[in-house]
CSV table of C-alpha atoms and ligand atoms in Angstrom, one decimal:
chain,number,residue,atom,x,y,z
A,1,UNK,CA,-56.1,105.3,157.8
A,2,UNK,CA,-52.7,106.9,157.3
A,3,UNK,CA,-53.0,108.8,154.0
A,4,UNK,CA,-50.2,109.3,151.5
A,5,UNK,CA,-50.6,113.0,151.2
A,6,UNK,CA,-49.5,114.3,147.7
A,7,UNK,CA,-51.8,117.3,147.6
A,8,UNK,CA,-49.0,119.8,147.9
A,9,UNK,CA,-45.5,120.4,149.5
A,10,UNK,CA,-47.3,122.8,151.8
A,11,UNK,CA,-48.7,119.9,153.9
A,12,UNK,CA,-45.2,119.2,155.4
A,13,UNK,CA,-44.8,119.4,159.1
A,14,UNK,CA,-41.8,120.8,160.9
A,15,UNK,CA,-39.3,118.1,161.8
A,16,UNK,CA,-38.1,117.7,165.5
A,17,UNK,CA,-34.8,119.4,164.6
A,18,UNK,CA,-36.7,122.3,163.1
A,19,UNK,CA,-38.9,122.5,166.1
A,20,UNK,CA,-35.7,122.5,168.4
A,21,UNK,CA,-34.3,125.5,166.3
A,22,UNK,CA,-37.7,127.3,166.8
A,23,UNK,CA,-37.6,126.6,170.6
A,24,UNK,CA,-34.2,128.0,170.9
A,25,UNK,CA,-34.8,131.1,168.8
A,26,UNK,CA,-33.8,134.5,170.2
A,27,UNK,CA,-36.8,136.8,169.7
A,28,UNK,CA,-37.9,140.4,169.9
A,29,UNK,CA,-40.7,142.7,168.7
A,30,UNK,CA,-40.3,142.6,164.9
A,31,UNK,CA,-42.6,145.6,164.3
A,32,UNK,CA,-39.9,147.6,166.1
A,33,UNK,CA,-37.3,145.8,164.0
A,34,UNK,CA,-35.9,144.2,167.1
A,35,UNK,CA,-36.2,140.5,166.4
A,36,UNK,CA,-32.6,139.2,166.1
A,37,UNK,CA,-33.5,136.0,164.3
A,38,UNK,CA,-35.7,137.8,161.7
A,39,UNK,CA,-32.9,140.3,161.1
A,40,UNK,CA,-30.5,137.4,160.7
A,41,UNK,CA,-32.8,135.7,158.2
A,42,UNK,CA,-33.4,139.0,156.3
A,43,UNK,CA,-29.7,139.7,156.0
A,44,UNK,CA,-28.9,136.1,155.0
A,45,UNK,CA,-31.5,136.0,152.2
A,46,UNK,CA,-30.5,139.4,150.8
A,47,UNK,CA,-27.0,138.2,150.6
A,48,UNK,CA,-27.9,134.8,148.9
A,49,UNK,CA,-29.9,136.7,146.2
A,50,UNK,CA,-27.3,139.5,145.8
A,51,UNK,CA,-29.8,142.2,146.8
A,52,UNK,CA,-29.7,145.0,149.3
A,53,UNK,CA,-32.5,143.9,151.5
A,54,UNK,CA,-35.4,141.5,152.3
A,55,UNK,CA,-38.6,141.4,154.4
A,56,UNK,CA,-40.1,138.4,156.1
A,57,UNK,CA,-43.9,137.9,155.4
A,58,UNK,CA,-46.5,135.5,156.5
A,59,UNK,CA,-47.3,134.0,153.1
A,60,UNK,CA,-46.4,133.7,149.5
A,61,UNK,CA,-49.7,135.4,148.5
A,62,UNK,CA,-48.9,138.4,150.8
A,63,UNK,CA,-45.3,138.6,149.4
A,64,UNK,CA,-46.7,138.8,145.8
A,65,UNK,CA,-49.4,141.3,146.8
A,66,UNK,CA,-47.0,143.6,148.6
A,67,UNK,CA,-44.6,143.6,145.7
A,68,UNK,CA,-47.4,144.4,143.2
A,69,UNK,CA,-48.7,147.2,145.4
A,70,UNK,CA,-45.2,148.8,145.8
A,71,UNK,CA,-44.4,148.7,142.0
A,72,UNK,CA,-47.8,150.2,140.8
A,73,UNK,CA,-50.4,152.9,141.2
A,74,UNK,CA,-54.2,152.2,141.0
A,75,UNK,CA,-55.3,152.0,137.4
A,76,UNK,CA,-51.9,150.6,136.2
A,77,UNK,CA,-51.8,147.3,134.3
A,78,UNK,CA,-49.5,144.3,135.2
A,79,UNK,CA,-48.6,141.5,132.8
A,80,UNK,CA,-49.2,138.0,134.1
A,81,UNK,CA,-49.4,134.5,132.7
A,82,UNK,CA,-52.9,133.2,132.4
A,83,UNK,CA,-52.2,130.2,134.5
A,84,UNK,CA,-50.1,131.9,137.2
A,85,UNK,CA,-50.9,131.7,140.9
A,86,UNK,CA,-51.2,135.5,140.9
A,87,UNK,CA,-53.9,135.4,138.3
A,88,UNK,CA,-55.7,132.2,139.3
A,89,UNK,CA,-55.3,131.6,143.0
A,90,UNK,CA,-55.0,135.0,144.7
A,91,UNK,CA,-58.7,135.8,144.7
A,92,UNK,CA,-58.1,138.9,142.4
A,93,UNK,CA,-56.1,140.5,145.1
A,94,UNK,CA,-54.1,142.7,142.7
A,95,UNK,CA,-57.3,144.4,141.7
A,96,UNK,CA,-58.6,144.6,145.2
A,97,UNK,CA,-55.4,145.6,147.1
A,98,UNK,CA,-53.4,147.4,144.4
A,99,UNK,CA,-56.3,148.6,142.2
A,100,UNK,CA,-54.4,147.3,139.1
A,101,UNK,CA,-55.8,145.5,136.1
A,102,UNK,CA,-54.2,142.2,135.1
A,103,UNK,CA,-53.3,141.5,131.5
A,104,UNK,CA,-53.2,137.7,131.3
A,105,UNK,CA,-50.9,136.2,128.5
A,106,UNK,CA,-51.3,132.7,127.2
A,107,UNK,CA,-47.9,131.4,128.1
A,108,UNK,CA,-46.9,127.8,127.0
A,109,UNK,CA,-46.6,125.9,130.3
A,110,UNK,CA,-46.3,129.1,132.1
A,111,UNK,CA,-43.6,130.5,129.9
A,112,UNK,CA,-44.4,133.8,128.3
A,113,UNK,CA,-42.1,134.7,125.5
A,114,UNK,CA,-40.4,138.1,125.2
A,115,UNK,CA,-42.3,138.6,122.0
A,116,UNK,CA,-45.6,137.9,123.6
A,117,UNK,CA,-44.8,140.5,126.4
A,118,UNK,CA,-43.6,143.1,123.9
A,119,UNK,CA,-47.0,142.8,122.1
A,120,UNK,CA,-48.9,143.2,125.4
A,121,UNK,CA,-47.1,146.4,126.5
A,122,UNK,CA,-49.6,149.3,126.0
A,123,UNK,CA,-48.5,152.3,123.9
A,124,UNK,CA,-48.6,155.6,125.7
A,125,UNK,CA,-52.1,157.2,125.3
A,126,UNK,CA,-54.4,158.9,127.9
A,127,UNK,CA,-57.2,156.4,127.3
A,128,UNK,CA,-55.0,153.3,127.9
A,129,UNK,CA,-53.8,151.8,131.2
A,130,UNK,CA,-50.1,152.2,131.9
A,131,UNK,CA,-48.2,148.9,131.8
A,132,UNK,CA,-46.0,148.9,134.9
A,133,UNK,CA,-45.0,145.4,135.8
A,134,UNK,CA,-44.2,141.9,134.4
A,135,UNK,CA,-44.7,139.0,136.8
A,136,UNK,CA,-43.1,135.7,136.1
A,137,UNK,CA,-43.6,132.4,138.1
A,138,UNK,CA,-40.6,130.0,138.5
A,139,UNK,CA,-41.2,127.1,139.0
A,140,UNK,CA,-44.7,127.1,137.4
A,141,UNK,CA,-47.3,125.4,139.6
A,142,UNK,CA,-50.0,124.7,137.1
A,143,UNK,CA,-47.5,123.2,134.6
A,144,UNK,CA,-46.3,120.6,137.1
A,145,UNK,CA,-43.5,122.7,138.5
A,146,UNK,CA,-41.8,123.3,135.2
A,147,UNK,CA,-38.8,125.7,135.0
A,148,UNK,CA,-38.9,129.1,133.3
A,149,UNK,CA,-35.8,129.2,131.0
A,150,UNK,CA,-33.1,131.7,132.0
A,151,UNK,CA,-32.5,132.9,128.4
A,152,UNK,CA,-36.2,133.9,128.1
A,153,UNK,CA,-35.9,135.8,131.4
A,154,UNK,CA,-32.9,137.6,129.9
A,155,UNK,CA,-34.8,138.6,126.8
A,156,UNK,CA,-37.8,139.7,128.9
A,157,UNK,CA,-35.5,141.7,131.1
A,158,UNK,CA,-34.0,143.5,128.0
A,159,UNK,CA,-37.5,144.5,127.1
A,160,UNK,CA,-38.3,145.6,130.6
A,161,UNK,CA,-35.2,147.8,130.6
A,162,UNK,CA,-36.0,149.3,127.3
A,163,UNK,CA,-39.6,150.2,128.3
A,164,UNK,CA,-39.0,151.2,131.9
A,165,UNK,CA,-41.1,148.2,133.3
A,166,UNK,CA,-40.4,146.5,136.6
A,167,UNK,CA,-40.0,142.7,136.9
A,168,UNK,CA,-41.4,140.6,139.8
A,169,UNK,CA,-40.6,136.9,140.3
A,170,UNK,CA,-43.1,134.7,142.1
A,171,UNK,CA,-40.4,132.3,143.2
A,172,UNK,CA,-42.5,130.3,145.7
A,173,UNK,CA,-40.5,127.3,144.5
A,174,UNK,CA,-37.4,129.0,143.0
A,175,UNK,CA,-35.4,126.7,145.3
A,176,UNK,CA,-36.5,123.7,143.2
A,177,UNK,CA,-35.6,125.6,139.9
A,178,UNK,CA,-32.2,126.4,141.2
A,179,UNK,CA,-31.3,123.0,142.6
A,180,UNK,CA,-32.4,121.4,139.3
A,181,UNK,CA,-30.6,123.8,136.9
A,182,UNK,CA,-27.6,124.8,139.0
A,183,UNK,CA,-28.5,128.4,138.4
A,184,UNK,CA,-27.5,130.3,141.5
A,185,UNK,CA,-30.0,132.6,143.4
A,186,UNK,CA,-28.0,135.7,142.7
A,187,UNK,CA,-28.3,135.2,139.0
A,188,UNK,CA,-32.1,135.4,139.4
A,189,UNK,CA,-31.5,138.4,141.6
A,190,UNK,CA,-29.9,140.3,138.8
A,191,UNK,CA,-33.0,140.2,136.6
A,192,UNK,CA,-35.8,141.0,139.0
A,193,UNK,CA,-36.7,144.1,140.9
A,194,UNK,CA,-38.5,142.0,143.4
A,195,UNK,CA,-38.6,138.3,144.3
A,196,UNK,CA,-40.9,136.4,146.6
A,197,UNK,CA,-39.8,133.0,147.8
A,198,UNK,CA,-41.5,130.6,150.3
A,199,UNK,CA,-40.2,128.6,153.2
A,200,UNK,CA,-43.4,126.8,153.8
A,201,UNK,CA,-43.4,124.6,150.6
A,202,UNK,CA,-40.6,122.2,149.7
A,203,UNK,CA,-38.3,123.6,152.4
A,204,UNK,CA,-40.6,122.2,155.1
A,205,UNK,CA,-41.1,125.3,157.4
A,206,UNK,CA,-44.6,125.7,158.8
A,207,UNK,CA,-45.2,129.4,157.9
A,208,UNK,CA,-43.3,132.2,156.1
A,209,UNK,CA,-42.1,133.7,152.9
A,210,UNK,CA,-39.7,136.5,152.1
A,211,UNK,CA,-39.6,139.3,149.6
A,212,UNK,CA,-36.3,140.6,148.3
A,213,UNK,CA,-35.3,143.9,146.6
A,214,UNK,CA,-33.5,147.2,146.9
A,215,UNK,CA,-33.3,149.0,150.2
A,216,UNK,CA,-35.9,151.6,149.1
A,217,UNK,CA,-38.2,148.9,147.8
A,218,UNK,CA,-38.1,147.0,151.0
A,219,UNK,CA,-38.7,150.2,153.1
A,220,UNK,CA,-41.9,150.8,151.1
A,221,UNK,CA,-42.8,147.1,151.3
A,222,UNK,CA,-42.5,147.3,155.1
A,223,UNK,CA,-45.2,150.0,155.1
A,224,UNK,CA,-47.5,147.8,153.1
A,225,UNK,CA,-46.9,144.7,155.0
A,226,UNK,CA,-48.2,146.7,158.0
A,227,UNK,CA,-51.2,148.0,156.0
A,228,UNK,CA,-52.0,144.5,154.8
A,229,UNK,CA,-52.0,143.2,158.4
A,230,UNK,CA,-48.7,141.3,158.2
A,231,UNK,CA,-46.7,143.1,160.8
A,232,UNK,CA,-45.6,140.4,163.3
A,233,UNK,CA,-44.2,140.5,166.8
A,234,UNK,CA,-41.9,137.8,168.3
A,235,UNK,CA,-41.8,136.1,164.9
A,236,UNK,CA,-38.2,134.9,165.3
A,237,UNK,CA,-39.7,131.5,166.1
A,238,UNK,CA,-40.7,131.2,162.5
A,239,UNK,CA,-37.6,132.9,161.1
A,240,UNK,CA,-35.6,130.2,163.0
A,241,UNK,CA,-37.7,127.5,161.1
A,242,UNK,CA,-36.8,129.4,157.8
A,243,UNK,CA,-33.0,129.5,158.7
A,244,UNK,CA,-33.1,125.9,159.5
A,245,UNK,CA,-34.8,125.2,156.2
A,246,UNK,CA,-32.2,127.0,154.1
A,247,UNK,CA,-29.4,125.4,156.0
A,248,UNK,CA,-30.8,121.8,155.7
A,249,UNK,CA,-33.5,121.3,153.2
A,250,UNK,CA,-32.4,123.0,149.8
A,251,UNK,CA,-30.1,120.3,148.4
A,252,UNK,CA,-32.7,117.7,149.6
A,253,UNK,CA,-35.2,118.9,147.1
A,254,UNK,CA,-33.3,116.8,144.5
A,255,UNK,CA,-34.8,113.7,146.2
A,256,UNK,CA,-38.3,115.1,145.6
A,257,UNK,CA,-37.5,115.6,141.9
A,258,UNK,CA,-36.4,112.0,141.7
A,259,UNK,CA,-39.5,110.8,143.3
A,260,UNK,CA,-41.6,112.9,140.9
A,261,UNK,CA,-39.7,111.5,137.9
A,262,UNK,CA,-40.2,107.9,139.2
A,263,UNK,CA,-43.9,108.4,139.9
A,264,UNK,CA,-44.5,110.1,136.5
A,265,UNK,CA,-42.6,107.3,134.7
A,266,UNK,CA,-44.6,104.5,136.4
A,267,UNK,CA,-47.9,106.3,135.7
A,268,UNK,CA,-47.1,106.9,132.1
A,269,UNK,CA,-47.2,103.1,131.5
A,270,UNK,CA,-50.9,103.1,132.4
A,271,UNK,CA,-53.5,103.1,129.6
A,272,UNK,CA,-55.8,105.5,131.4
A,273,UNK,CA,-53.5,108.2,132.7
A,274,UNK,CA,-51.7,110.6,130.3
A,275,UNK,CA,-48.6,112.3,131.5
A,276,UNK,CA,-46.5,114.9,129.7
A,277,UNK,CA,-43.0,113.8,130.8
A,278,UNK,CA,-41.4,116.9,129.4
A,279,UNK,CA,-43.2,119.0,132.0
A,280,UNK,CA,-42.0,116.8,134.9
A,281,UNK,CA,-39.0,118.9,135.7
A,282,UNK,CA,-39.1,119.4,139.5
A,283,UNK,CA,-41.4,118.0,142.2
A,284,UNK,CA,-44.8,117.8,140.7
A,285,UNK,CA,-46.7,115.5,138.4
A,286,UNK,CA,-49.9,116.3,136.5
A,287,UNK,CA,-51.8,113.5,134.9
A,288,UNK,CA,-54.8,113.7,132.6
A,289,UNK,CA,-57.6,111.4,133.6
A,290,UNK,CA,-60.0,111.7,130.7
A,291,UNK,CA,-59.5,108.1,129.6
A,292,UNK,CA,-60.7,106.8,132.9
A,293,UNK,CA,-64.2,107.9,131.9
A,294,UNK,CA,-64.6,109.3,135.4
A,295,UNK,CA,-64.7,112.9,136.7
A,296,UNK,CA,-61.9,114.5,138.6
A,297,UNK,CA,-64.0,114.2,141.8
A,298,UNK,CA,-64.7,110.6,141.3
A,299,UNK,CA,-61.0,109.8,140.6
A,300,UNK,CA,-59.8,111.7,143.6
A,301,UNK,CA,-62.4,110.0,145.8
A,302,UNK,CA,-61.4,106.6,144.6
A,303,UNK,CA,-57.8,107.4,145.3
A,304,UNK,CA,-58.7,108.7,148.7
A,305,UNK,CA,-60.6,105.5,149.5
A,306,UNK,CA,-57.3,103.7,148.7
A,307,UNK,CA,-55.3,106.1,151.0
A,308,UNK,CA,-53.8,108.4,148.4
A,309,UNK,CA,-54.6,112.2,148.4
A,310,UNK,CA,-54.1,114.3,145.2
A,311,UNK,CA,-55.7,117.6,144.1
A,312,UNK,CA,-57.6,118.6,140.9
A,313,UNK,CA,-55.9,120.4,138.1
A,314,UNK,CA,-57.1,122.1,134.9
A,315,UNK,CA,-58.3,120.1,131.9
A,316,UNK,CA,-59.5,116.9,133.6
A,317,UNK,CA,-56.1,116.5,135.3
A,318,UNK,CA,-55.0,115.7,138.8
A,319,UNK,CA,-51.8,116.8,140.5
A,320,UNK,CA,-49.4,115.0,142.8
A,321,UNK,CA,-46.5,117.0,144.6
A,322,UNK,CA,-43.5,115.3,146.2
A,323,UNK,CA,-42.2,116.6,149.4
A,324,UNK,CA,-40.0,115.8,152.5
A,325,UNK,CA,-42.8,114.0,154.4
A,326,UNK,CA,-43.4,111.4,151.7
A,327,UNK,CA,-41.0,108.5,151.5
A,328,UNK,CA,-39.9,106.6,148.4
A,329,UNK,CA,-41.7,103.6,149.8
A,330,UNK,CA,-45.0,105.6,150.0
A,331,UNK,CA,-44.4,106.8,146.5
A,332,UNK,CA,-44.2,103.2,145.5
A,333,UNK,CA,-47.3,102.4,147.4
A,334,UNK,CA,-49.1,105.2,145.6
A,335,UNK,CA,-47.9,103.8,142.2
A,336,UNK,CA,-49.4,100.4,143.1
A,337,UNK,CA,-52.7,102.0,143.9
A,338,UNK,CA,-52.8,103.7,140.5
A,339,UNK,CA,-51.8,100.4,138.9
A,340,UNK,CA,-54.7,98.6,140.6
A,341,UNK,CA,-57.2,101.3,139.7
A,342,UNK,CA,-56.2,102.5,136.2
A,343,UNK,CA,-54.3,99.7,134.4
B,401,LIG,N1,-49.6,127.4,146.0
B,401,LIG,C1,-50.5,126.3,146.6
B,401,LIG,C2,-52.0,126.5,146.2
B,401,LIG,O1,-52.3,127.8,146.5
B,401,LIG,C3,-52.2,126.3,144.8
B,401,LIG,C4,-50.0,125.0,146.2
B,401,LIG,O2,-50.5,124.0,146.8
B,401,LIG,O3,-49.3,124.8,145.2
B,401,LIG,N2,-47.0,131.3,144.4
B,401,LIG,C5,-47.1,130.0,144.0
B,401,LIG,C6,-46.4,129.6,142.7
B,401,LIG,C7,-47.7,129.0,144.7
B,401,LIG,O4,-47.8,127.8,144.3
B,401,LIG,C8,-48.3,129.4,145.9
B,401,LIG,C9,-49.1,128.4,146.8
B,401,LIG,C10,-48.3,130.7,146.3
B,401,LIG,C11,-47.6,131.7,145.5
B,401,LIG,C12,-48.9,131.2,147.6
B,401,LIG,O5,-48.3,130.8,148.7
B,401,LIG,P1,-49.1,130.9,150.1
B,401,LIG,O6,-50.0,129.7,150.2
B,401,LIG,O7,-48.0,130.8,151.1
B,401,LIG,O8,-49.9,132.2,150.2
């Protein structure tokens, strides 16, 4: 059976044209800084984000973890949203790799307010950890890809400036936020000391993320990429996929947002599925399945038997993610499966 795979936008496979770009990539040993395609990608991304430098890394998780490590000392504290990828899905890596304590904040749909952050910053005392870093996620995965509002980022930035804190952006899907809002990447670049973005999600590359910051930040990040085992050799093959992705697949994300809106709207008519349409802002849809009377596992199995793959989410919910390897026709087919099962 050919599944309609809506588990994540990470499941996309490189297209023929992307594979051709990879095949033709000029390569060199990147641990020596000699891979021309990696160097081109790093210059290009730094320019797009209006920053001095950037560093190609194997994954979004490594990108976040290197940034946290560079910004902090062991025993420091970092502020994160309680539903952020860094807090939930990175296997406590900030504690393990950077030796920091995470202070989780109860953001609403991933949005922590400046006031909440202000309250969470520790006063100076020898018996308290030092707050060093604020981490923001945009778009927010566990809130169906909702967008962190720019005016709140500005307010948080003001607080960070006044308290000498650094700001990190987990922008795995910042591409989606920018396409949807029209906010240019260099605007985000102004507010954050470090940004991590992924090529292997909606942009359709097989592997790769990049971290962006000042020249001195990226020099230090390069040390930690090596320490964390992320120094790569003839990796221009993957940088070529990333360059192809930024040249061809950013604007296309709009189509994924349309698919998500359509899918969410259709599902919202069903008795047994609850959808918060306000949260459907980019390429994800989260539906609460409590009214089906079945467990998450049972619902996911039932869908699978009918050829549709989704993932579990918090609070008896399931998640569907739209991407470039799922056509509108397949989305329609998935809607029909839901209509048959959960009318
Ligand atoms: N997210 C994956 C899963 O790990 C949940 C997904 O399918 O959405 N930041 C954010 C906001 C992410 O959503 C992800 C991946 C990462 C970082 C980590 O990226 P990778 O998988 O490249 O380490």
